Amino acid sequence: MSKALKRALTGVALSGVLVFLAFAAAGCGGGGGGGSSAEDISGLGSSVDDIESKARDEGQVNLVIWSGYADPAWAKPFTQQTGCKVNTKDGASSDDMIDLLSSGQYDGVSASGNASVRLMARGDVAPINTDYIPNFADVQEGIKNQSYNSLDGKPYGVPHGRGPNLLMFRTDSVPENTDSWSVIWDKSGPYNGKLSIYDDSIFIADAAVYLKATQPDLKIDDPYELDDKQFSAAVDLLKKQAPQVSDYWPGDVAKQVQAFTNKDAVVGTTWPYQVNLLDAAKVPVKAVKPKEGTTGWSDTWMIYSKAQHPNCMYLWMNYIISPEAQAKVAESFGEAPVNPKACALTTDKQFCTKYHAEDESWWQDVYYWTTPTADCGDDRGEVCKTQEDWKAAWTEIRG
Amino acid sequence: MTSVAHSDPSPRPRLGRRVSAFFDRHPRIRLAALLALPVAWLLVVYIGSLANLLVASFWQTDPFTSQVVHTFTLDNFKHLWERDVYRHVAWRTIKMAALVTIADAVLAFPIAYYMARVASRRMRGVLIVAVVMPLWASYLVKAYAWRTMLAHSGALNWALGPIGLAGPGYTETGLWLVFTYLWLPFMILPVYAGLERIPSSMLEASSDLGAKALHTFFRVILPLAFPAVVAGSIFTFSLTLGDYIAPGLITSEQFMGTVIYSIRGQALPLAAAYTFVPIAVMVVYLFIARRLGAFENL
Amino acid sequence: MVESATTRILLRLGALATLVFLYAPLAVIALYAFNAQVTQGWPIQDWSTKWFRVAYEDEAVRSALWLSVKAALGATIVAMVLGMLLSLAVSRYRFFGRETVSFLVVLPIALPGIITGLSLQTTFQNVGIAFGLLTIIVGHATFCIVVVYNNALARLRRMSGSFEEASADLGADSWQTFRHVTFPELRTPLLAGALLAFALSFDEVIVTLFTSGAQQTLPIWIFANLQRPRELPVVNVVALFVLLASIVPVYLAQKLSRGAATGVPGGEK
């Protein structure tokens, strides 16, 4: 090595080490905000009227949302009514949403179960004071006080809606009467290279759902609580599937819509939102909840514990569960509303029936997204795979 | 040039004069004053934040909340080492970066040579503008345009169909094509500058000595232009090595950038540990490039 | 060397082929800006100019554009100051660590953007700095320094120190020398570097995604809307607009750089 190069190396190394040590010594702070309660959200008004007037001063609310949850069709009337402009950021996955929220830049999030539980544990979200959210009383009782939207008996947000992850396929490539997930697992041969799969570790649960039906000796009960044997089986199934996937879509719905439009994908897993979009574009697709059951999501609007615009956020939370907004959201996205009063306002009067809004039996085999934990929740003890394990496995599955 | 003493119109405040004179008498302090700001910025803002990230690779992650826990561990590195996938992805990325660099170098040469030695002065100006312009079209929009073009029923297949060929589609080859496209101007410009610097006398001497065109090319032009190619390659290589957006649009394969991006929030220590790989690769690359004289050709 | 006629023709064809390659996708973007449908199929069935109207009326586009301009200006100014100071130091003095410094200044642009972005984001969060225009500028300025630095350095190297010596001999102090002798020579390379830095910052998304928080620069707006199926056509319109609007500044920059060394090209970093 030339002398100059040696000096250069030493120089960079030295400065690097110095700064490195400085930071290590300083003990840089970690992530995650401290836990606080609703009473602690600074700046929140003390009555509904107070909140409304404070919101006018705030002027905006910044939301992390699932694509399609805050379209102008209902966001604009909200702004007109309250003076709060709605700024949104689409989350690619629950993990992504947690990241975004912890950056401190957003006031609220439409969290699915696998995000909400973690957010509550991390103290990133605050419990809500239902006195300030009049429409909360109208929400279906069956959705309130669930493990994914409440902690220690306190509600942590307003439910948004729930929906299943569906099997979608192009009717010109896949038989119309398809009703089983097998077309993306063991019987995916004909569709090799044309699969469209959700790009997130939570999809491991979908493999578990399929194994629950097809390999009962694995004794899978809760697809999110998998021990070693069950987990390995699911991962193997996914590894076999990976080479056949043409489109891993990470919350980027446009990507999946385009793939199906151009026939680069003909079968896969999707949200009802994409089905609506493809129908509107006259692409011949059909979506079903297969006989094995499916994963799904029940989403909750939660407020960031250090929200900069808490009043606008409260008004949004109240607005989004109002019958008018719920009707629009549910029809646009294709999910079941949580406020039964919305059913009278949907343009399709059969909407609530079609989407099983009040048919609890239909949701029996829809396993809402939730965060895997070591505690299996049954007599197996603490041997189940953790969120960290799932995350690491997903990288390996993708290859 | 008019004498400086005469061209000083405004009366200098005494303090200013004295400060200047002070700097004159102490060149070392003048040097320090010049270096202070930029070096402090680079060290604190860049190296500092980089070090901060690399420190995180020694922390643990809470298995449930995914928050960073400040307990020292080497497990992240162990994790990366024990699982083949990270090696495969790293190798795939490096291979792609190399292939893109080669493709860009080959594609850049004809037009760069034309611009440097054949084109008229005016044409040269026009061509420089023509080569730089695509850089002003958003990188994202270009990548998406390629995604549409590479689709099964997209423009590429539509154009190649009549002659019986088919585009690469959403494969690694397709991605290679996209990367080659995106970074091409970054290779053309330094190569053009490098070729322009070759004195004509060299080329004339070569042909005087009886060398045919190809011979001159390989023996004279290429070696002289090589540092410029290496300079351009720093960009094509580095941009490909860390890209996390284009691969997701075109293929379903993982690359180092996409892996780091996907685990950055919920497994920051692991992502930080993995960044050691592209950093090490680029540092080595830069050292070699500097050796080959590329830094003078940036 | 007098290239043979065949060589010249081949070169001309090669150059033409490369240009076609460079511009074909841009033509596709331009075509899609007039696509009536929301989904990007091929060939385009219906044509329309309605998206231009939508883009024009879109408030988010305007604020994103404005934010990008502000950020690029800020980053360019910082890069100009720091790059100029650094080039003066490196070209006119010998000092311990000179090699290191010239290596250091290239690092931000040579190391992949995801590393820079992730480092900055993590550090800003740890230290507690709010994301916004300031953090965007900090991120951009850091890799823009080298662009200005290289241009200025090339000119300073070509310009021997004898002018400055002569100035000092004639009684000028260092500030006067700088102001009347050195700086005038630096104006062109600094300006060329500044234009390059502006271009770099304006289209930057890889690092900006990490440093912008909830703010949207134009590339961030594009990124968000490319993922929304209903917004795709508007994005194409915006991209086309930026492309056409940049013809003039690029042309001017090229005229300025003529004579000065071709600086480091701009782009996504």
PDB file of N, CA and C in Angstrom, chain A residues 152-193:
ATOM      1  N   ASP A 152     -55.804  -3.260  29.346  1.00  0.00           N
ATOM      2  CA  ASP A 152     -56.220  -3.023  30.737  1.00  0.00           C
ATOM      3  C   ASP A 152     -57.616  -2.422  30.800  1.00  0.00           C
ATOM      4  N   GLY A 153     -58.486  -2.890  29.927  1.00  0.00           N
ATOM      5  CA  GLY A 153     -59.859  -2.420  29.983  1.00  0.00           C
ATOM      6  C   GLY A 153     -60.085  -1.063  29.348  1.00  0.00           C
ATOM      7  N   LYS A 154     -59.011  -0.380  28.923  1.00  0.00           N
ATOM      8  CA  LYS A 154     -59.196   0.944  28.326  1.00  0.00           C
ATOM      9  C   LYS A 154     -59.185   0.828  26.808  1.00  0.00           C
ATOM     10  N   PRO A 155     -60.157   1.470  26.147  1.00  0.00           N
ATOM     11  CA  PRO A 155     -60.148   1.421  24.675  1.00  0.00           C
ATOM     12  C   PRO A 155     -59.032   2.289  24.118  1.00  0.00           C
ATOM     13  N   TYR A 156     -58.369   1.781  23.098  1.00  0.00           N
ATOM     14  CA  TYR A 156     -57.225   2.489  22.556  1.00  0.00           C
ATOM     15  C   TYR A 156     -57.463   3.052  21.168  1.00  0.00           C
ATOM     16  N   GLY A 157     -58.676   3.016  20.716  1.00  0.00           N
ATOM     17  CA  GLY A 157     -58.894   3.597  19.405  1.00  0.00           C
ATOM     18  C   GLY A 157     -60.299   3.313  18.950  1.00  0.00           C
ATOM     19  N   VAL A 158     -60.661   3.842  17.786  1.00  0.00           N
ATOM     20  CA  VAL A 158     -61.982   3.548  17.249  1.00  0.00           C
ATOM     21  C   VAL A 158     -61.835   2.512  16.141  1.00  0.00           C
ATOM     22  N   PRO A 159     -62.683   1.502  16.155  1.00  0.00           N
ATOM     23  CA  PRO A 159     -62.602   0.498  15.081  1.00  0.00           C
ATOM     24  C   PRO A 159     -62.921   1.154  13.749  1.00  0.00           C
ATOM     25  N   HIS A 160     -62.334   0.632  12.693  1.00  0.00           N
ATOM     26  CA  HIS A 160     -62.524   1.218  11.386  1.00  0.00           C
ATOM     27  C   HIS A 160     -63.390   0.335  10.509  1.00  0.00           C
ATOM     28  N   GLY A 161     -63.066  -0.921  10.512  1.00  0.00           N
ATOM     29  CA  GLY A 161     -63.774  -1.855   9.650  1.00  0.00           C
ATOM     30  C   GLY A 161     -62.965  -3.119   9.649  1.00  0.00           C
ATOM     31  N   ARG A 162     -63.532  -4.176   9.140  1.00  0.00           N
ATOM     32  CA  ARG A 162     -62.768  -5.404   9.081  1.00  0.00           C
ATOM     33  C   ARG A 162     -62.971  -6.060   7.728  1.00  0.00           C
ATOM     34  N   GLY A 163     -62.010  -6.872   7.368  1.00  0.00           N
ATOM     35  CA  GLY A 163     -62.133  -7.525   6.071  1.00  0.00           C
ATOM     36  C   GLY A 163     -61.250  -8.749   6.004  1.00  0.00           C
ATOM     37  N   PRO A 164     -61.505  -9.587   5.028  1.00  0.00           N
ATOM     38  CA  PRO A 164     -60.706 -10.787   4.839  1.00  0.00           C
ATOM     39  C   PRO A 164     -59.648 -10.573   3.759  1.00  0.00           C
ATOM     40  N   ASN A 165     -58.581 -11.338   3.843  1.00  0.00           N
ATOM     41  CA  ASN A 165     -57.666 -11.409   2.713  1.00  0.00           C
ATOM     42  C   ASN A 165     -58.242 -12.448   1.764  1.00  0.00           C
ATOM     43  N   LEU A 166     -58.434 -12.068   0.530  1.00  0.00           N
ATOM     44  CA  LEU A 166     -59.155 -12.932  -0.401  1.00  0.00           C
ATOM     45  C   LEU A 166     -58.247 -13.604  -1.401  1.00  0.00           C
ATOM     46  N   LEU A 167     -58.736 -14.692  -1.949  1.00  0.00           N
ATOM     47  CA  LEU A 167     -58.071 -15.332  -3.074  1.00  0.00           C
ATOM     48  C   LEU A 167     -58.660 -14.708  -4.328  1.00  0.00           C
ATOM     49  N   MET A 168     -57.792 -14.078  -5.116  1.00  0.00           N
ATOM     50  CA  MET A 168     -58.280 -13.439  -6.332  1.00  0.00           C
ATOM     51  C   MET A 168     -57.662 -14.116  -7.543  1.00  0.00           C
ATOM     52  N   PHE A 169     -58.431 -14.252  -8.596  1.00  0.00           N
ATOM     53  CA  PHE A 169     -57.879 -14.855  -9.809  1.00  0.00           C
ATOM     54  C   PHE A 169     -58.565 -14.295 -11.040  1.00  0.00           C
ATOM     55  N   ARG A 170     -57.853 -14.344 -12.141  1.00  0.00           N
ATOM     56  CA  ARG A 170     -58.410 -13.932 -13.418  1.00  0.00           C
ATOM     57  C   ARG A 170     -59.270 -15.074 -13.934  1.00  0.00           C
ATOM     58  N   THR A 171     -60.502 -14.757 -14.259  1.00  0.00           N
ATOM     59  CA  THR A 171     -61.413 -15.822 -14.671  1.00  0.00           C
ATOM     60  C   THR A 171     -61.069 -16.389 -16.043  1.00  0.00           C
ATOM     61  N   ASP A 172     -60.193 -15.709 -16.789  1.00  0.00           N
ATOM     62  CA  ASP A 172     -59.819 -16.268 -18.095  1.00  0.00           C
ATOM     63  C   ASP A 172     -58.584 -17.155 -17.996  1.00  0.00           C
ATOM     64  N   SER A 173     -58.063 -17.345 -16.793  1.00  0.00           N
ATOM     65  CA  SER A 173     -56.896 -18.211 -16.660  1.00  0.00           C
ATOM     66  C   SER A 173     -57.086 -19.283 -15.605  1.00  0.00           C
ATOM     67  N   VAL A 174     -57.996 -19.017 -14.685  1.00  0.00           N
ATOM     68  CA  VAL A 174     -58.201 -19.951 -13.578  1.00  0.00           C
ATOM     69  C   VAL A 174     -59.687 -20.324 -13.558  1.00  0.00           C
ATOM     70  N   PRO A 175     -59.998 -21.582 -13.297  1.00  0.00           N
ATOM     71  CA  PRO A 175     -61.406 -22.001 -13.318  1.00  0.00           C
ATOM     72  C   PRO A 175     -62.270 -21.158 -12.392  1.00  0.00           C
ATOM     73  N   GLU A 176     -63.449 -20.818 -12.868  1.00  0.00           N
ATOM     74  CA  GLU A 176     -64.306 -19.915 -12.121  1.00  0.00           C
ATOM     75  C   GLU A 176     -64.795 -20.461 -10.803  1.00  0.00           C
ATOM     76  N   ASN A 177     -64.867 -21.784 -10.716  1.00  0.00           N
ATOM     77  CA  ASN A 177     -65.406 -22.338  -9.482  1.00  0.00           C
ATOM     78  C   ASN A 177     -64.324 -22.633  -8.437  1.00  0.00           C
ATOM     79  N   THR A 178     -63.166 -22.074  -8.630  1.00  0.00           N
ATOM     80  CA  THR A 178     -62.082 -22.289  -7.668  1.00  0.00           C
ATOM     81  C   THR A 178     -62.502 -21.810  -6.297  1.00  0.00           C
ATOM     82  N   ASP A 179     -62.287 -22.659  -5.303  1.00  0.00           N
ATOM     83  CA  ASP A 179     -62.703 -22.255  -3.968  1.00  0.00           C
ATOM     84  C   ASP A 179     -61.705 -22.685  -2.902  1.00  0.00           C
ATOM     85  N   SER A 180     -60.503 -23.009  -3.346  1.00  0.00           N
ATOM     86  CA  SER A 180     -59.514 -23.488  -2.379  1.00  0.00           C
ATOM     87  C   SER A 180     -58.185 -22.774  -2.571  1.00  0.00           C
ATOM     88  N   TRP A 181     -57.468 -22.596  -1.471  1.00  0.00           N
ATOM     89  CA  TRP A 181     -56.150 -21.975  -1.520  1.00  0.00           C
ATOM     90  C   TRP A 181     -55.131 -22.855  -2.239  1.00  0.00           C
ATOM     91  N   SER A 182     -55.518 -24.088  -2.524  1.00  0.00           N
ATOM     92  CA  SER A 182     -54.532 -24.998  -3.107  1.00  0.00           C
ATOM     93  C   SER A 182     -53.953 -24.457  -4.414  1.00  0.00           C
ATOM     94  N   VAL A 183     -54.681 -23.595  -5.081  1.00  0.00           N
ATOM     95  CA  VAL A 183     -54.153 -23.084  -6.355  1.00  0.00           C
ATOM     96  C   VAL A 183     -52.913 -22.221  -6.178  1.00  0.00           C
ATOM     97  N   ILE A 184     -52.648 -21.762  -4.951  1.00  0.00           N
ATOM     98  CA  ILE A 184     -51.390 -21.042  -4.780  1.00  0.00           C
ATOM     99  C   ILE A 184     -50.404 -21.851  -3.959  1.00  0.00           C
ATOM    100  N   TRP A 185     -50.787 -23.018  -3.556  1.00  0.00           N
ATOM    101  CA  TRP A 185     -49.860 -23.872  -2.824  1.00  0.00           C
ATOM    102  C   TRP A 185     -49.537 -25.128  -3.624  1.00  0.00           C
ATOM    103  N   ASP A 186     -50.112 -26.310  -3.276  1.00  0.00           N
ATOM    104  CA  ASP A 186     -49.674 -27.522  -3.984  1.00  0.00           C
ATOM    105  C   ASP A 186     -50.141 -27.590  -5.421  1.00  0.00           C
ATOM    106  N   LYS A 187     -51.293 -26.912  -5.714  1.00  0.00           N
ATOM    107  CA  LYS A 187     -51.775 -27.069  -7.079  1.00  0.00           C
ATOM    108  C   LYS A 187     -51.472 -25.833  -7.913  1.00  0.00           C
ATOM    109  N   SER A 188     -50.336 -25.177  -7.611  1.00  0.00           N
ATOM    110  CA  SER A 188     -50.048 -23.928  -8.303  1.00  0.00           C
ATOM    111  C   SER A 188     -49.288 -24.148  -9.603  1.00  0.00           C
ATOM    112  N   GLY A 189     -49.008 -25.410  -9.921  1.00  0.00           N
ATOM    113  CA  GLY A 189     -48.234 -25.727 -11.118  1.00  0.00           C
ATOM    114  C   GLY A 189     -48.622 -24.947 -12.376  1.00  0.00           C
ATOM    115  N   PRO A 190     -49.894 -24.993 -12.765  1.00  0.00           N
ATOM    116  CA  PRO A 190     -50.305 -24.309 -13.998  1.00  0.00           C
ATOM    117  C   PRO A 190     -50.062 -22.802 -13.952  1.00  0.00           C
ATOM    118  N   TYR A 191     -49.911 -22.280 -12.738  1.00  0.00           N
ATOM    119  CA  TYR A 191     -49.772 -20.827 -12.645  1.00  0.00           C
ATOM    120  C   TYR A 191     -48.364 -20.432 -12.259  1.00  0.00           C
ATOM    121  N   ASN A 192     -47.449 -21.301 -12.527  1.00  0.00           N
ATOM    122  CA  ASN A 192     -46.058 -21.039 -12.182  1.00  0.00           C
ATOM    123  C   ASN A 192     -45.599 -19.713 -12.759  1.00  0.00           C
ATOM    124  N   GLY A 193     -45.057 -18.871 -11.927  1.00  0.00           N
ATOM    125  CA  GLY A 193     -44.574 -17.587 -12.397  1.00  0.00           C
ATOM    126  C   GLY A 193     -45.667 -16.548 -12.532  1.00  0.00           C
TER     127      GLY A 193
END
